[in-house]
Coordinates of C-alpha atoms and ligand atoms in Angstrom, one line a residue:
M29 CA 0.0 0.0 0.0
K30 CA 1.0 3.7 -0.2
A31 CA 1.8 5.6 2.9
L32 CA 3.2 9.1 3.8
Q33 CA 6.4 8.6 5.8
F34 CA 8.7 10.7 7.8
R35 CA 12.0 9.1 6.8
T36 CA 14.8 11.6 7.5
V37 CA 15.0 14.2 10.3
G38 CA 14.5 17.7 9.0
A39 CA 13.4 16.5 5.5
P40 CA 9.9 16.7 4.1
P41 CA 7.7 13.5 4.3
E42 CA 7.6 11.2 1.3
V43 CA 4.9 8.9 -0.3
V44 CA 6.3 5.4 -0.4
H45 CA 5.1 1.8 -0.9
V46 CA 5.0 -0.4 2.2
P47 CA 3.7 -3.9 2.8
D48 CA -0.1 -4.2 3.5
P49 CA -0.6 -4.6 7.3
E50 CA -2.6 -7.6 8.6
P51 CA -4.5 -7.6 11.8
G52 CA -3.2 -9.9 14.5
P53 CA -5.3 -11.2 17.4
G54 CA -7.4 -8.4 18.9
Q55 CA -6.5 -5.9 16.2
V56 CA -8.6 -4.1 13.6
L57 CA -7.6 -3.2 10.1
L58 CA -9.1 0.0 8.8
K59 CA -9.3 1.2 5.2
V60 CA -8.6 4.8 5.7
T61 CA -11.2 7.2 4.3
A62 CA -9.7 10.5 5.5
A63 CA -6.7 11.6 7.6
G64 CA -6.1 15.1 9.0
V65 CA -2.8 16.9 9.0
C66 CA -1.8 18.5 12.3
H67 CA 0.9 21.1 12.9
S68 CA 2.4 18.9 15.7
D69 CA 3.9 16.7 12.9
F70 CA 6.5 19.5 12.3
A71 CA 7.6 19.2 15.9
V72 CA 7.8 15.4 15.4
M73 CA 9.8 15.7 12.2
N74 CA 12.2 18.4 13.6
R75 CA 13.4 16.7 16.7
P76 CA 17.1 16.5 16.7
A77 CA 18.6 13.3 15.2
G78 CA 19.1 10.8 18.0
G79 CA 16.3 12.5 20.0
L80 CA 13.5 10.5 18.5
P81 CA 11.6 8.2 20.9
F82 CA 10.7 5.8 18.0
D83 CA 12.4 4.3 15.0
L84 CA 12.3 5.7 11.4
P85 CA 10.6 5.5 9.0
L86 CA 7.3 6.5 10.6
T87 CA 4.0 6.7 8.7
L88 CA 2.4 10.0 9.7
G89 CA -1.1 10.9 10.6
H90 CA -2.8 11.0 14.1
E91 CA -6.3 12.0 12.9
G92 CA -8.0 9.1 11.1
V93 CA -11.4 7.8 10.0
G94 CA -12.0 4.7 8.0
T95 CA -14.1 1.6 7.4
V96 CA -13.3 -1.7 9.1
A97 CA -11.6 -3.9 6.4
A98 CA -10.8 -6.9 8.6
V99 CA -10.6 -7.9 12.2
G100 CA -8.2 -10.1 14.0
A101 CA -9.0 -13.2 16.0
G102 CA -11.3 -12.5 19.0
V103 CA -12.6 -9.1 17.8
T104 CA -16.4 -8.9 18.1
A105 CA -16.9 -5.2 19.0
V106 CA -16.8 -3.9 15.4
Q107 CA -18.0 -5.5 12.1
E108 CA -16.5 -5.3 8.7
G109 CA -17.7 -2.3 6.7
E110 CA -18.4 -0.2 9.8
A111 CA -17.4 3.5 9.6
V112 CA -15.4 4.6 12.6
A113 CA -13.2 7.4 13.9
V114 CA -9.9 6.6 15.7
Y115 CA -9.4 7.8 19.2
G116 CA -5.7 8.6 18.8
P117 CA -4.0 8.8 22.3
W118 CA -3.5 5.1 22.9
G119 CA -2.8 3.9 26.5
C120 CA -2.6 0.7 28.3
G121 CA -6.3 0.5 28.8
S122 CA -6.2 -0.6 32.4
C123 CA -4.4 2.0 34.6
A124 CA -6.3 4.5 36.8
K125 CA -6.3 7.1 34.0
C126 CA -7.2 4.7 31.2
A127 CA -10.0 3.4 33.4
E128 CA -11.5 6.9 33.3
G129 CA -11.1 6.9 29.5
K130 CA -8.2 9.4 29.8
E131 CA -5.7 7.3 27.7
N132 CA -4.1 10.6 26.8
Y133 CA -2.8 10.6 30.4
C134 CA -2.1 6.9 30.6
L135 CA 0.3 6.2 33.5
C136 CA 2.2 3.4 31.9
A137 CA 2.1 4.0 28.1
H138 CA 5.7 5.3 28.2
A139 CA 7.1 2.5 30.3
L140 CA 5.3 -0.1 28.1
G141 CA 6.4 1.5 24.8
I142 CA 2.8 2.1 23.7
R143 CA 2.7 4.8 21.0
S144 CA -0.1 6.6 19.2
P145 CA -0.6 6.1 15.5
G146 CA 1.4 8.7 13.6
L147 CA 3.4 9.6 16.7
G148 CA 5.4 6.4 17.0
A149 CA 3.1 3.7 15.7
P150 CA 2.3 3.6 12.0
G151 CA -0.2 6.4 11.3
A152 CA -3.4 7.1 9.3
I153 CA -1.9 8.8 6.2
A154 CA -1.8 5.5 4.4
E155 CA -4.3 3.3 2.5
Y156 CA -4.7 1.1 5.6
L157 CA -4.3 1.6 9.3
L158 CA -3.8 -1.1 11.9
V159 CA -5.6 -0.3 15.2
D160 CA -4.4 -2.1 18.3
D161 CA -7.7 -2.6 20.0
P162 CA -11.4 -1.9 19.1
R163 CA -11.7 0.3 22.1
H164 CA -9.8 2.9 20.2
L165 CA -12.7 3.1 17.7
V166 CA -15.8 5.3 17.9
P167 CA -18.7 4.9 15.4
L168 CA -19.1 7.8 13.0
D169 CA -22.9 7.3 13.1
G170 CA -23.7 9.3 10.0
L171 CA -21.0 12.0 10.2
D172 CA -19.3 12.9 7.0
P173 CA -15.7 11.4 7.2
V174 CA -13.9 14.4 5.8
A175 CA -15.7 16.9 8.1
A176 CA -15.4 14.5 11.1
V177 CA -11.7 13.5 10.9
P178 CA -10.3 16.7 12.3
L179 CA -12.6 16.4 15.3
T180 CA -10.4 13.6 16.6
D181 CA -7.6 16.1 17.5
A182 CA -8.4 19.6 16.2
G183 CA -11.8 19.2 17.8
L184 CA -11.0 17.0 20.8
T185 CA -8.0 18.9 22.1
P186 CA -9.7 22.3 22.3
Y187 CA -12.9 20.6 23.6
H188 CA -10.9 19.2 26.5
A189 CA -9.3 22.6 27.3
I190 CA -12.6 24.5 27.0
K191 CA -14.5 22.0 29.2
R192 CA -12.0 22.6 32.0
A193 CA -12.7 26.3 31.8
L194 CA -16.5 26.2 31.5
P195 CA -17.1 27.4 35.1
K196 CA -15.3 30.6 34.2
L197 CA -17.2 31.2 31.0
V198 CA -20.4 32.7 32.5
P199 CA -22.6 35.4 30.9
G200 CA -20.5 38.6 30.5
S201 CA -17.2 36.7 30.4
T202 CA -14.7 36.8 27.6
A203 CA -12.7 33.9 26.0
V204 CA -9.6 34.6 23.9
V205 CA -8.4 32.1 21.2
I206 CA -4.8 32.7 20.0
G207 CA -4.2 31.2 16.6
A208 CA -7.3 30.6 14.5
G209 CA -5.8 27.6 12.5
G210 CA -6.8 23.9 12.5
L211 CA -7.5 23.8 16.3
G212 CA -8.3 27.4 16.8
H213 CA -11.1 27.7 14.3
V214 CA -12.8 24.7 15.9
A215 CA -12.2 26.2 19.4
I216 CA -14.1 29.3 18.4
Q217 CA -17.1 27.2 17.3
L218 CA -17.0 25.1 20.5
L219 CA -16.9 28.2 22.6
R220 CA -19.9 29.6 20.8
A221 CA -21.8 26.3 21.1
L222 CA -21.0 25.6 24.8
T223 CA -20.8 29.1 26.4
P224 CA -22.3 32.5 26.5
A225 CA -18.8 34.1 26.5
R226 CA -17.8 36.8 24.1
V227 CA -15.1 35.3 21.9
I228 CA -12.0 37.2 20.7
A229 CA -9.7 35.6 18.2
L230 CA -6.0 36.6 17.6
D231 CA -4.0 35.7 14.6
V232 CA -1.2 37.1 12.4
S233 CA -2.9 36.4 9.1
D234 CA -5.8 38.4 7.7
E235 CA -7.2 35.3 6.1
K236 CA -7.3 33.5 9.4
L237 CA -8.8 36.5 11.1
R238 CA -11.5 36.5 8.4
L239 CA -12.2 32.8 9.0
A240 CA -12.3 33.4 12.8
R241 CA -15.1 35.9 12.2
E242 CA -16.9 33.7 9.8
V243 CA -17.0 30.8 12.3
G244 CA -18.3 32.9 15.1
A245 CA -15.6 35.1 16.8
H246 CA -17.2 38.3 18.0
E247 CA -13.9 40.2 17.5
A248 CA -10.8 39.4 15.5
V249 CA -7.6 41.1 16.5
R250 CA -4.1 41.1 15.0
S251 CA -1.7 39.2 17.2
D252 CA 1.1 41.6 17.9
A253 CA 2.6 43.6 20.8
G254 CA -0.6 45.7 21.0
A255 CA -3.0 42.7 21.2
A256 CA -3.2 42.4 25.0
G257 CA -4.0 46.2 25.2
A258 CA -6.6 45.8 22.6
V259 CA -8.3 42.9 24.5
R260 CA -8.2 44.9 27.8
E261 CA -9.9 47.8 26.0
L262 CA -12.6 45.5 24.5
T263 CA -13.2 44.1 28.0
G264 CA -13.4 47.4 29.9
G265 CA -10.0 46.8 31.4
N266 CA -10.8 43.4 33.0
G267 CA -9.1 41.1 30.5
A268 CA -10.3 37.6 29.5
E269 CA -11.6 34.9 31.9
A270 CA -10.2 32.1 29.7
V271 CA -7.4 32.2 27.3
F272 CA -6.6 29.3 24.8
D273 CA -3.2 29.7 23.2
F274 CA -2.9 27.4 20.1
V275 CA 0.5 28.7 19.2
G276 CA 2.3 28.5 22.5
A277 CA 5.4 30.4 21.4
A278 CA 7.2 32.9 23.7
P279 CA 5.4 36.0 22.3
T280 CA 1.9 34.4 22.5
V281 CA 2.2 33.0 26.0
T282 CA 3.4 36.5 27.1
T283 CA 0.3 37.9 25.4
A284 CA -1.9 35.3 27.0
G285 CA -0.6 36.3 30.5
A286 CA -0.9 40.0 29.7
L287 CA -4.6 39.8 28.6
A288 CA -5.8 37.4 31.4
A289 CA -8.3 38.6 34.0
V290 CA -8.1 37.8 37.7
E291 CA -9.0 34.1 38.3
A292 CA -8.5 33.4 34.6
D293 CA -7.8 29.9 33.1
I294 CA -4.9 30.1 30.7
S295 CA -4.4 26.9 28.5
I296 CA -1.2 26.6 26.6
V297 CA -2.1 24.1 23.9
G298 CA 0.3 25.0 21.1
I299 CA 3.8 23.4 21.4
G300 CA 5.8 26.5 20.3
G301 CA 8.2 26.2 23.3
G302 CA 7.1 29.3 25.2
A303 CA 6.9 29.4 29.0
L304 CA 4.7 31.6 31.2
P305 CA 6.1 32.1 34.7
V306 CA 3.6 31.7 37.6
G307 CA 4.3 33.3 41.0
F308 CA 2.8 35.9 43.2
G309 CA 2.5 39.2 41.2
R310 CA 3.6 37.6 37.9
L311 CA 0.0 37.2 36.7
P312 CA -3.4 38.6 37.8
H313 CA -4.4 37.1 41.2
E314 CA -5.4 33.4 41.1
A315 CA -4.9 33.0 37.3
S316 CA -4.0 29.4 36.6
V317 CA -1.9 28.1 33.7
S318 CA -2.0 24.6 32.3
A319 CA -0.7 22.8 29.2
P320 CA -3.2 20.1 28.4
Y321 CA -2.7 17.2 26.0
W322 CA -5.4 15.9 23.7
G323 CA -8.6 14.6 25.4
S324 CA -10.4 11.6 26.8
R325 CA -12.3 8.9 24.8
G326 CA -15.6 10.2 26.5
E327 CA -14.8 13.7 25.3
L328 CA -14.4 12.4 21.8
L329 CA -17.9 10.9 22.0
E330 CA -19.1 14.3 23.2
V331 CA -17.4 16.2 20.4
L332 CA -18.9 13.9 17.7
A333 CA -22.3 14.2 19.4
L334 CA -22.1 18.0 19.2
A335 CA -21.0 17.8 15.6
R336 CA -24.2 15.7 14.8
T337 CA -26.3 18.7 16.0
G338 CA -24.6 20.8 13.3
A339 CA -22.9 23.1 15.9
V340 CA -19.4 22.6 14.5
S341 CA -18.4 22.8 10.9
V342 CA -14.7 22.2 10.2
H343 CA -13.2 24.0 7.2
T344 CA -11.3 21.5 5.2
E345 CA -9.2 21.3 2.1
T346 CA -8.7 17.8 0.7
F347 CA -5.7 16.3 -1.0
P348 CA -5.1 12.9 -2.6
L349 CA -2.4 10.8 -0.9
D350 CA 0.1 11.6 -3.7
E351 CA -0.2 15.3 -2.9
A352 CA 0.1 14.8 0.9
P353 CA 3.6 16.4 0.9
L354 CA 2.1 19.5 -0.7
A355 CA -0.5 19.7 2.2
Y356 CA 2.4 19.7 4.7
E357 CA 4.2 22.4 2.6
R358 CA 1.1 24.6 2.6
L359 CA 0.5 24.1 6.3
H360 CA 4.1 25.1 7.0
A361 CA 3.6 28.2 4.9
G362 CA 0.5 29.1 6.8
T363 CA -1.8 28.9 3.7
I364 CA -4.2 26.2 4.8
N365 CA -7.5 27.7 6.0
G366 CA -8.9 25.3 8.6
R367 CA -7.6 21.7 8.3
A368 CA -5.9 19.8 5.5
V369 CA -7.4 16.4 5.0
I370 CA -5.8 13.6 3.0
L371 CA -7.9 11.1 1.1
P372 CA -5.7 7.9 0.9
N373 CA -8.2 5.9 -1.0
G374 CA -9.6 8.3 -3.5
Ligands
NAD20 P1 -2.2 25.5 12.4 O1 -0.9 25.8 11.7 O2 -3.4 25.0 11.7 O3 -2.7 26.8 13.2 C1 -1.8 27.7 13.8 C2 -2.4 29.1 13.7 O4 -1.6 30.0 14.5 C3 -2.4 29.7 12.3 O5 -3.7 30.2 12.0 C4 -1.3 30.8 12.3 O6 -1.6 31.9 11.4 C5 -1.5 31.2 13.8 N1 -0.3 31.9 14.3 C6 1.0 31.7 14.1 N2 1.8 32.6 14.8 C7 0.9 33.3 15.6 C8 1.0 34.4 16.5 N3 2.2 34.8 16.9 N4 -0.1 34.9 17.1 C9 -1.3 34.4 16.7 N5 -1.5 33.4 15.8 C10 -0.4 32.9 15.3 O7 -1.8 24.5 13.6 P2 -2.7 23.5 14.4 O8 -2.7 22.2 13.7 O9 -4.0 24.1 14.7 O10 -1.9 23.3 15.8 C11 -1.8 24.4 16.7 C12 -0.8 24.1 17.8 O11 -1.3 23.2 18.7 C13 0.5 23.6 17.3 O12 1.6 24.0 18.1 C14 0.3 22.1 17.5 O13 1.5 21.4 17.6 C15 -0.4 22.1 18.8 N6 -1.2 20.9 19.2 C16 -1.2 20.6 20.5 C17 -2.0 19.6 20.9 C18 -2.0 19.2 22.4 O14 -2.6 18.2 22.7 N7 -1.5 20.0 23.3 C19 -2.8 18.8 20.0 C20 -2.8 19.2 18.7 C21 -2.0 20.3 18.3
ZN21 ZN1 -2.3 16.8 16.5
ZN22 ZN1 -3.1 3.4 31.1

């Protein structure tokens, strides 16, 4: 089969032929219908040589949906032909966190060498994807595969961060989304669907600011040294009760801290390497800062249920598998509006 692989540190990914995978006992083979392209893959591909926690080559893609093509011995939970989405953060399935469905925070995945697809295990940007256990699968139940596939990360990750902040997002409050890209443009819609908060989006690109308004941001502000002042002005000096930074670089985490209100929740979701010091007097009183990772299986069910109500519409641009390297090039150049989705089988 064809697959998109990260083969050399620092080099672009390549489309190559690899052997067709076969499901062993307990495993499920998916024919991949759609696979999303996440900005995190650049962090994966740019780790210093020798600093990789997995072997190369690696088939990329940690957002996947497909149909069940075959099941291994003992699998009864899914049937051939069923349309499913993949819950990507794979854990051990039995520790205290996994028992809560929080496999994103599995206590022993690292020690057991368990890796997520596209982040160590072979990923979804391929004609077929091997899934280790049917518990990693969630029925699509009528959702369009292309529109749904980004929800498994670009939807689930902001959903998890927003859910934690819901008690702060009361009527009259403000939520700020920094970076209206793949994750951010879904975050804006989730905030509008789940909260009465006023939503302010920050980005460096006019096109992304336009998309932010289109998907529901009340205000769209250029992300520069004046952004925090602009948000304070828009909030009568109070700042924002919740801040979601989908860039996470030094200048954006500084902005996040500077525009936060007292008792604000600041979530640093982007992996841009920035750090926001916490200590008395450093931030408004009782502001809390966290750096969440992905979301739970239960939260993925909730995001998909919300999508079935029509409350979230992901902007997608599709590419055939042969053009997947172009999708990465365009994402890197900042010219994908919404999420790039690869169609490995057509
Ligand atoms: P993306 O490229 O689709 O979106 C990034 C957006 O940020 C773009 O719209 C870009 O114009 C904007 N941007 C860039 N610099 C900016 C600045 N200084 N101020 C404001 N906006 C700026 O990327 P994505 O796939 O949505 O991922 C966003 C981030 O989240 C990445 O760092 C990714 O690695 C990370 N991520 C983290 C998790 C997690 O679990 N913590 C999960 C998925 C992705
Ligand atoms: Zn991701
Ligand atoms: Zn576990």
